């Protein structure tokens, strides 16, 4: 009986509601074998129901595979690899004039992350921006695929101060900065790692954002250079993870979110986009299925904090009142979590 044989056996234990196993998910954190005895530690995120099922199924699989084996299976509520001691710590003075800094992230593209970011910024603006003064910012850090200008429906160029500081333009009561404002729409953005980091550093440190109550930081999908740069440069208050109601999106969302856990950034929760279609009779049609976002949230030991319906008005300047209310509730939840007001 070897460590590899035990891991192969545990590949038969699925992480509900997914078809993927606990080994592929990276939930098996420790295996030590001595003769016919083995110690195993499995990270379950503190979900008692999930922990009970995984513990039972793991014990059954191991006993069936190794009838003479003795197994000590321990369940971990906290990921032992959660923090990275060597990771750079963001400087406290970066965006010091911004009270709430929330990142919007996703494990893969195509889940509507930027749409969520823009509409969350609009919700914050409804709460904070008064008397024509913008008190909310949106930093579009998707360097390779900027979309803020498209979603706002107009392209406004930033201005520059005499000391060569960039001033983000205001759109719909929100201060917005995006790489799409600096380059032609037809120009491909073929940027490598150091250039991406440099651009984000300039967005965060060399721009005149002023005093803001909230800033939404729209990240590119995945865990590439831009995401790592934001985590290392900006002292985030927390992150929202966007997924859709399907297995692949939820699986990659959970995996991608671990960059925040490893960097000690609080995950405010999961947002399930395109969760359902609102029928004329008031019922909800779950076109893509149900349950996958809840499974990803359990793995991350967090909650699904919003379910956004399929709503074409979210791509316009006038979203439906029903969707606006969902985003207002989400914004208020974030405000409560940060306890800064």
PDB file of N, CA and C in Angstrom, residues 216-259:
ATOM      1  N   UNK A 216     -14.898  49.000  -7.648  1.00  0.00           N
ATOM      2  CA  UNK A 216     -15.028  47.641  -8.168  1.00  0.00           C
ATOM      3  C   UNK A 216     -13.864  47.394  -9.121  1.00  0.00           C
ATOM      4  N   UNK A 217     -13.162  46.301  -8.898  1.00  0.00           N
ATOM      5  CA  UNK A 217     -11.989  45.982  -9.714  1.00  0.00           C
ATOM      6  C   UNK A 217     -12.305  44.742 -10.530  1.00  0.00           C
ATOM      7  N   UNK A 218     -12.470  44.949 -11.830  1.00  0.00           N
ATOM      8  CA  UNK A 218     -12.850  43.881 -12.749  1.00  0.00           C
ATOM      9  C   UNK A 218     -11.594  43.138 -13.202  1.00  0.00           C
ATOM     10  N   UNK A 219     -11.472  41.878 -12.800  1.00  0.00           N
ATOM     11  CA  UNK A 219     -10.297  41.087 -13.124  1.00  0.00           C
ATOM     12  C   UNK A 219     -10.530  40.233 -14.361  1.00  0.00           C
ATOM     13  N   UNK A 220      -9.459  39.877 -15.065  1.00  0.00           N
ATOM     14  CA  UNK A 220      -9.606  38.931 -16.172  1.00  0.00           C
ATOM     15  C   UNK A 220      -9.891  37.542 -15.623  1.00  0.00           C
ATOM     16  N   UNK A 221     -10.419  36.636 -16.436  1.00  0.00           N
ATOM     17  CA  UNK A 221     -10.684  35.281 -15.946  1.00  0.00           C
ATOM     18  C   UNK A 221      -9.393  34.527 -15.645  1.00  0.00           C
ATOM     19  N   UNK A 222      -9.503  33.540 -14.766  1.00  0.00           N
ATOM     20  CA  UNK A 222      -8.348  32.702 -14.466  1.00  0.00           C
ATOM     21  C   UNK A 222      -7.485  33.254 -13.351  1.00  0.00           C
ATOM     22  N   UNK A 223      -6.227  32.798 -13.332  1.00  0.00           N
ATOM     23  CA  UNK A 223      -5.298  33.186 -12.265  1.00  0.00           C
ATOM     24  C   UNK A 223      -3.960  33.625 -12.847  1.00  0.00           C
ATOM     25  N   UNK A 224      -4.006  34.376 -13.923  1.00  0.00           N
ATOM     26  CA  UNK A 224      -2.784  34.803 -14.593  1.00  0.00           C
ATOM     27  C   UNK A 224      -2.126  36.015 -13.961  1.00  0.00           C
ATOM     28  N   UNK A 225      -1.254  36.667 -14.749  1.00  0.00           N
ATOM     29  CA  UNK A 225      -0.445  37.774 -14.246  1.00  0.00           C
ATOM     30  C   UNK A 225      -1.287  38.920 -13.699  1.00  0.00           C
ATOM     31  N   UNK A 226      -2.371  39.256 -14.396  1.00  0.00           N
ATOM     32  CA  UNK A 226      -3.175  40.398 -13.970  1.00  0.00           C
ATOM     33  C   UNK A 226      -3.811  40.153 -12.609  1.00  0.00           C
ATOM     34  N   UNK A 227      -4.348  38.957 -12.389  1.00  0.00           N
ATOM     35  CA  UNK A 227      -4.989  38.634 -11.114  1.00  0.00           C
ATOM     36  C   UNK A 227      -3.971  38.682  -9.983  1.00  0.00           C
ATOM     37  N   UNK A 228      -2.821  38.052 -10.204  1.00  0.00           N
ATOM     38  CA  UNK A 228      -1.776  38.050  -9.174  1.00  0.00           C
ATOM     39  C   UNK A 228      -1.276  39.467  -8.894  1.00  0.00           C
ATOM     40  N   UNK A 229      -1.182  40.275  -9.946  1.00  0.00           N
ATOM     41  CA  UNK A 229      -0.710  41.656  -9.768  1.00  0.00           C
ATOM     42  C   UNK A 229      -1.662  42.449  -8.897  1.00  0.00           C
ATOM     43  N   UNK A 230      -2.965  42.304  -9.133  1.00  0.00           N
ATOM     44  CA  UNK A 230      -3.958  43.026  -8.339  1.00  0.00           C
ATOM     45  C   UNK A 230      -3.878  42.601  -6.876  1.00  0.00           C
ATOM     46  N   UNK A 231      -3.809  41.296  -6.641  1.00  0.00           N
ATOM     47  CA  UNK A 231      -3.757  40.785  -5.271  1.00  0.00           C
ATOM     48  C   UNK A 231      -2.516  41.291  -4.541  1.00  0.00           C
ATOM     49  N   UNK A 232      -1.396  41.425  -5.275  1.00  0.00           N
ATOM     50  CA  UNK A 232      -0.146  41.832  -4.655  1.00  0.00           C
ATOM     51  C   UNK A 232       0.021  43.348  -4.560  1.00  0.00           C
ATOM     52  N   UNK A 233      -0.713  44.095  -5.401  1.00  0.00           N
ATOM     53  CA  UNK A 233      -0.558  45.546  -5.433  1.00  0.00           C
ATOM     54  C   UNK A 233      -1.630  46.298  -4.654  1.00  0.00           C
ATOM     55  N   UNK A 234      -2.851  45.760  -4.638  1.00  0.00           N
ATOM     56  CA  UNK A 234      -3.984  46.489  -4.068  1.00  0.00           C
ATOM     57  C   UNK A 234      -4.474  45.806  -2.789  1.00  0.00           C
ATOM     58  N   UNK A 235      -4.588  46.542  -1.688  1.00  0.00           N
ATOM     59  CA  UNK A 235      -5.103  45.958  -0.438  1.00  0.00           C
ATOM     60  C   UNK A 235      -6.621  45.766  -0.523  1.00  0.00           C
ATOM     61  N   UNK A 236      -7.018  44.641  -1.072  1.00  0.00           N
ATOM     62  CA  UNK A 236      -8.433  44.364  -1.299  1.00  0.00           C
ATOM     63  C   UNK A 236      -9.168  44.098   0.010  1.00  0.00           C
ATOM     64  N   UNK A 237     -10.424  44.529   0.066  1.00  0.00           N
ATOM     65  CA  UNK A 237     -11.270  44.187   1.199  1.00  0.00           C
ATOM     66  C   UNK A 237     -11.891  42.816   1.010  1.00  0.00           C
ATOM     67  N   UNK A 238     -12.027  42.399  -0.237  1.00  0.00           N
ATOM     68  CA  UNK A 238     -12.601  41.091  -0.507  1.00  0.00           C
ATOM     69  C   UNK A 238     -12.831  40.897  -1.988  1.00  0.00           C
ATOM     70  N   UNK A 239     -13.343  39.710  -2.328  1.00  0.00           N
ATOM     71  CA  UNK A 239     -13.571  39.366  -3.730  1.00  0.00           C
ATOM     72  C   UNK A 239     -14.908  38.654  -3.898  1.00  0.00           C
ATOM     73  N   UNK A 240     -15.530  38.894  -5.042  1.00  0.00           N
ATOM     74  CA  UNK A 240     -16.711  38.149  -5.470  1.00  0.00           C
ATOM     75  C   UNK A 240     -16.288  37.205  -6.589  1.00  0.00           C
ATOM     76  N   UNK A 241     -16.777  35.980  -6.556  1.00  0.00           N
ATOM     77  CA  UNK A 241     -16.450  34.994  -7.577  1.00  0.00           C
ATOM     78  C   UNK A 241     -17.703  34.758  -8.429  1.00  0.00           C
ATOM     79  N   UNK A 242     -17.572  34.960  -9.730  1.00  0.00           N
ATOM     80  CA  UNK A 242     -18.715  34.829 -10.636  1.00  0.00           C
ATOM     81  C   UNK A 242     -18.672  33.483 -11.341  1.00  0.00           C
ATOM     82  N   UNK A 243     -19.811  32.811 -11.364  1.00  0.00           N
ATOM     83  CA  UNK A 243     -19.932  31.557 -12.086  1.00  0.00           C
ATOM     84  C   UNK A 243     -21.301  31.506 -12.748  1.00  0.00           C
ATOM     85  N   UNK A 244     -21.531  30.459 -13.519  1.00  0.00           N
ATOM     86  CA  UNK A 244     -22.854  30.222 -14.089  1.00  0.00           C
ATOM     87  C   UNK A 244     -23.333  28.862 -13.616  1.00  0.00           C
ATOM     88  N   UNK A 245     -24.561  28.543 -13.933  1.00  0.00           N
ATOM     89  CA  UNK A 245     -25.173  27.322 -13.414  1.00  0.00           C
ATOM     90  C   UNK A 245     -24.794  26.107 -14.252  1.00  0.00           C
ATOM     91  N   UNK A 246     -23.508  25.795 -14.301  1.00  0.00           N
ATOM     92  CA  UNK A 246     -23.089  24.550 -14.947  1.00  0.00           C
ATOM     93  C   UNK A 246     -21.821  24.032 -14.286  1.00  0.00           C
ATOM     94  N   UNK A 247     -21.558  22.778 -14.503  1.00  0.00           N
ATOM     95  CA  UNK A 247     -20.472  22.082 -13.822  1.00  0.00           C
ATOM     96  C   UNK A 247     -19.116  22.705 -14.103  1.00  0.00           C
ATOM     97  N   UNK A 248     -18.798  22.942 -15.391  1.00  0.00           N
ATOM     98  CA  UNK A 248     -17.475  23.437 -15.767  1.00  0.00           C
ATOM     99  C   UNK A 248     -17.187  24.800 -15.150  1.00  0.00           C
ATOM    100  N   UNK A 249     -18.146  25.721 -15.281  1.00  0.00           N
ATOM    101  CA  UNK A 249     -17.933  27.074 -14.757  1.00  0.00           C
ATOM    102  C   UNK A 249     -17.756  27.072 -13.248  1.00  0.00           C
ATOM    103  N   UNK A 250     -18.569  26.286 -12.547  1.00  0.00           N
ATOM    104  CA  UNK A 250     -18.480  26.243 -11.086  1.00  0.00           C
ATOM    105  C   UNK A 250     -17.182  25.590 -10.627  1.00  0.00           C
ATOM    106  N   UNK A 251     -16.756  24.545 -11.341  1.00  0.00           N
ATOM    107  CA  UNK A 251     -15.503  23.875 -10.982  1.00  0.00           C
ATOM    108  C   UNK A 251     -14.320  24.818 -11.142  1.00  0.00           C
ATOM    109  N   UNK A 252     -14.242  25.498 -12.275  1.00  0.00           N
ATOM    110  CA  UNK A 252     -13.125  26.409 -12.510  1.00  0.00           C
ATOM    111  C   UNK A 252     -13.227  27.647 -11.611  1.00  0.00           C
ATOM    112  N   UNK A 253     -14.443  28.048 -11.257  1.00  0.00           N
ATOM    113  CA  UNK A 253     -14.611  29.183 -10.342  1.00  0.00           C
ATOM    114  C   UNK A 253     -14.014  28.848  -8.981  1.00  0.00           C
ATOM    115  N   UNK A 254     -14.304  27.648  -8.484  1.00  0.00           N
ATOM    116  CA  UNK A 254     -13.763  27.232  -7.186  1.00  0.00           C
ATOM    117  C   UNK A 254     -12.242  27.159  -7.231  1.00  0.00           C
ATOM    118  N   UNK A 255     -11.711  26.630  -8.320  1.00  0.00           N
ATOM    119  CA  UNK A 255     -10.255  26.520  -8.436  1.00  0.00           C
ATOM    120  C   UNK A 255      -9.621  27.905  -8.531  1.00  0.00           C
ATOM    121  N   UNK A 256     -10.199  28.783  -9.345  1.00  0.00           N
ATOM    122  CA  UNK A 256      -9.643  30.121  -9.513  1.00  0.00           C
ATOM    123  C   UNK A 256      -9.717  30.952  -8.258  1.00  0.00           C
ATOM    124  N   UNK A 257     -10.750  30.714  -7.442  1.00  0.00           N
ATOM    125  CA  UNK A 257     -10.931  31.501  -6.219  1.00  0.00           C
ATOM    126  C   UNK A 257      -9.864  31.218  -5.185  1.00  0.00           C
ATOM    127  N   UNK A 258      -9.194  30.099  -5.314  1.00  0.00           N
ATOM    128  CA  UNK A 258      -8.205  29.731  -4.303  1.00  0.00           C
ATOM    129  C   UNK A 258      -7.009  30.676  -4.279  1.00  0.00           C
ATOM    130  N   UNK A 259      -6.806  31.455  -5.355  1.00  0.00           N
ATOM    131  CA  UNK A 259      -5.725  32.445  -5.339  1.00  0.00           C
ATOM    132  C   UNK A 259      -5.993  33.494  -4.258  1.00  0.00           C
TER     133      UNK A 259
END
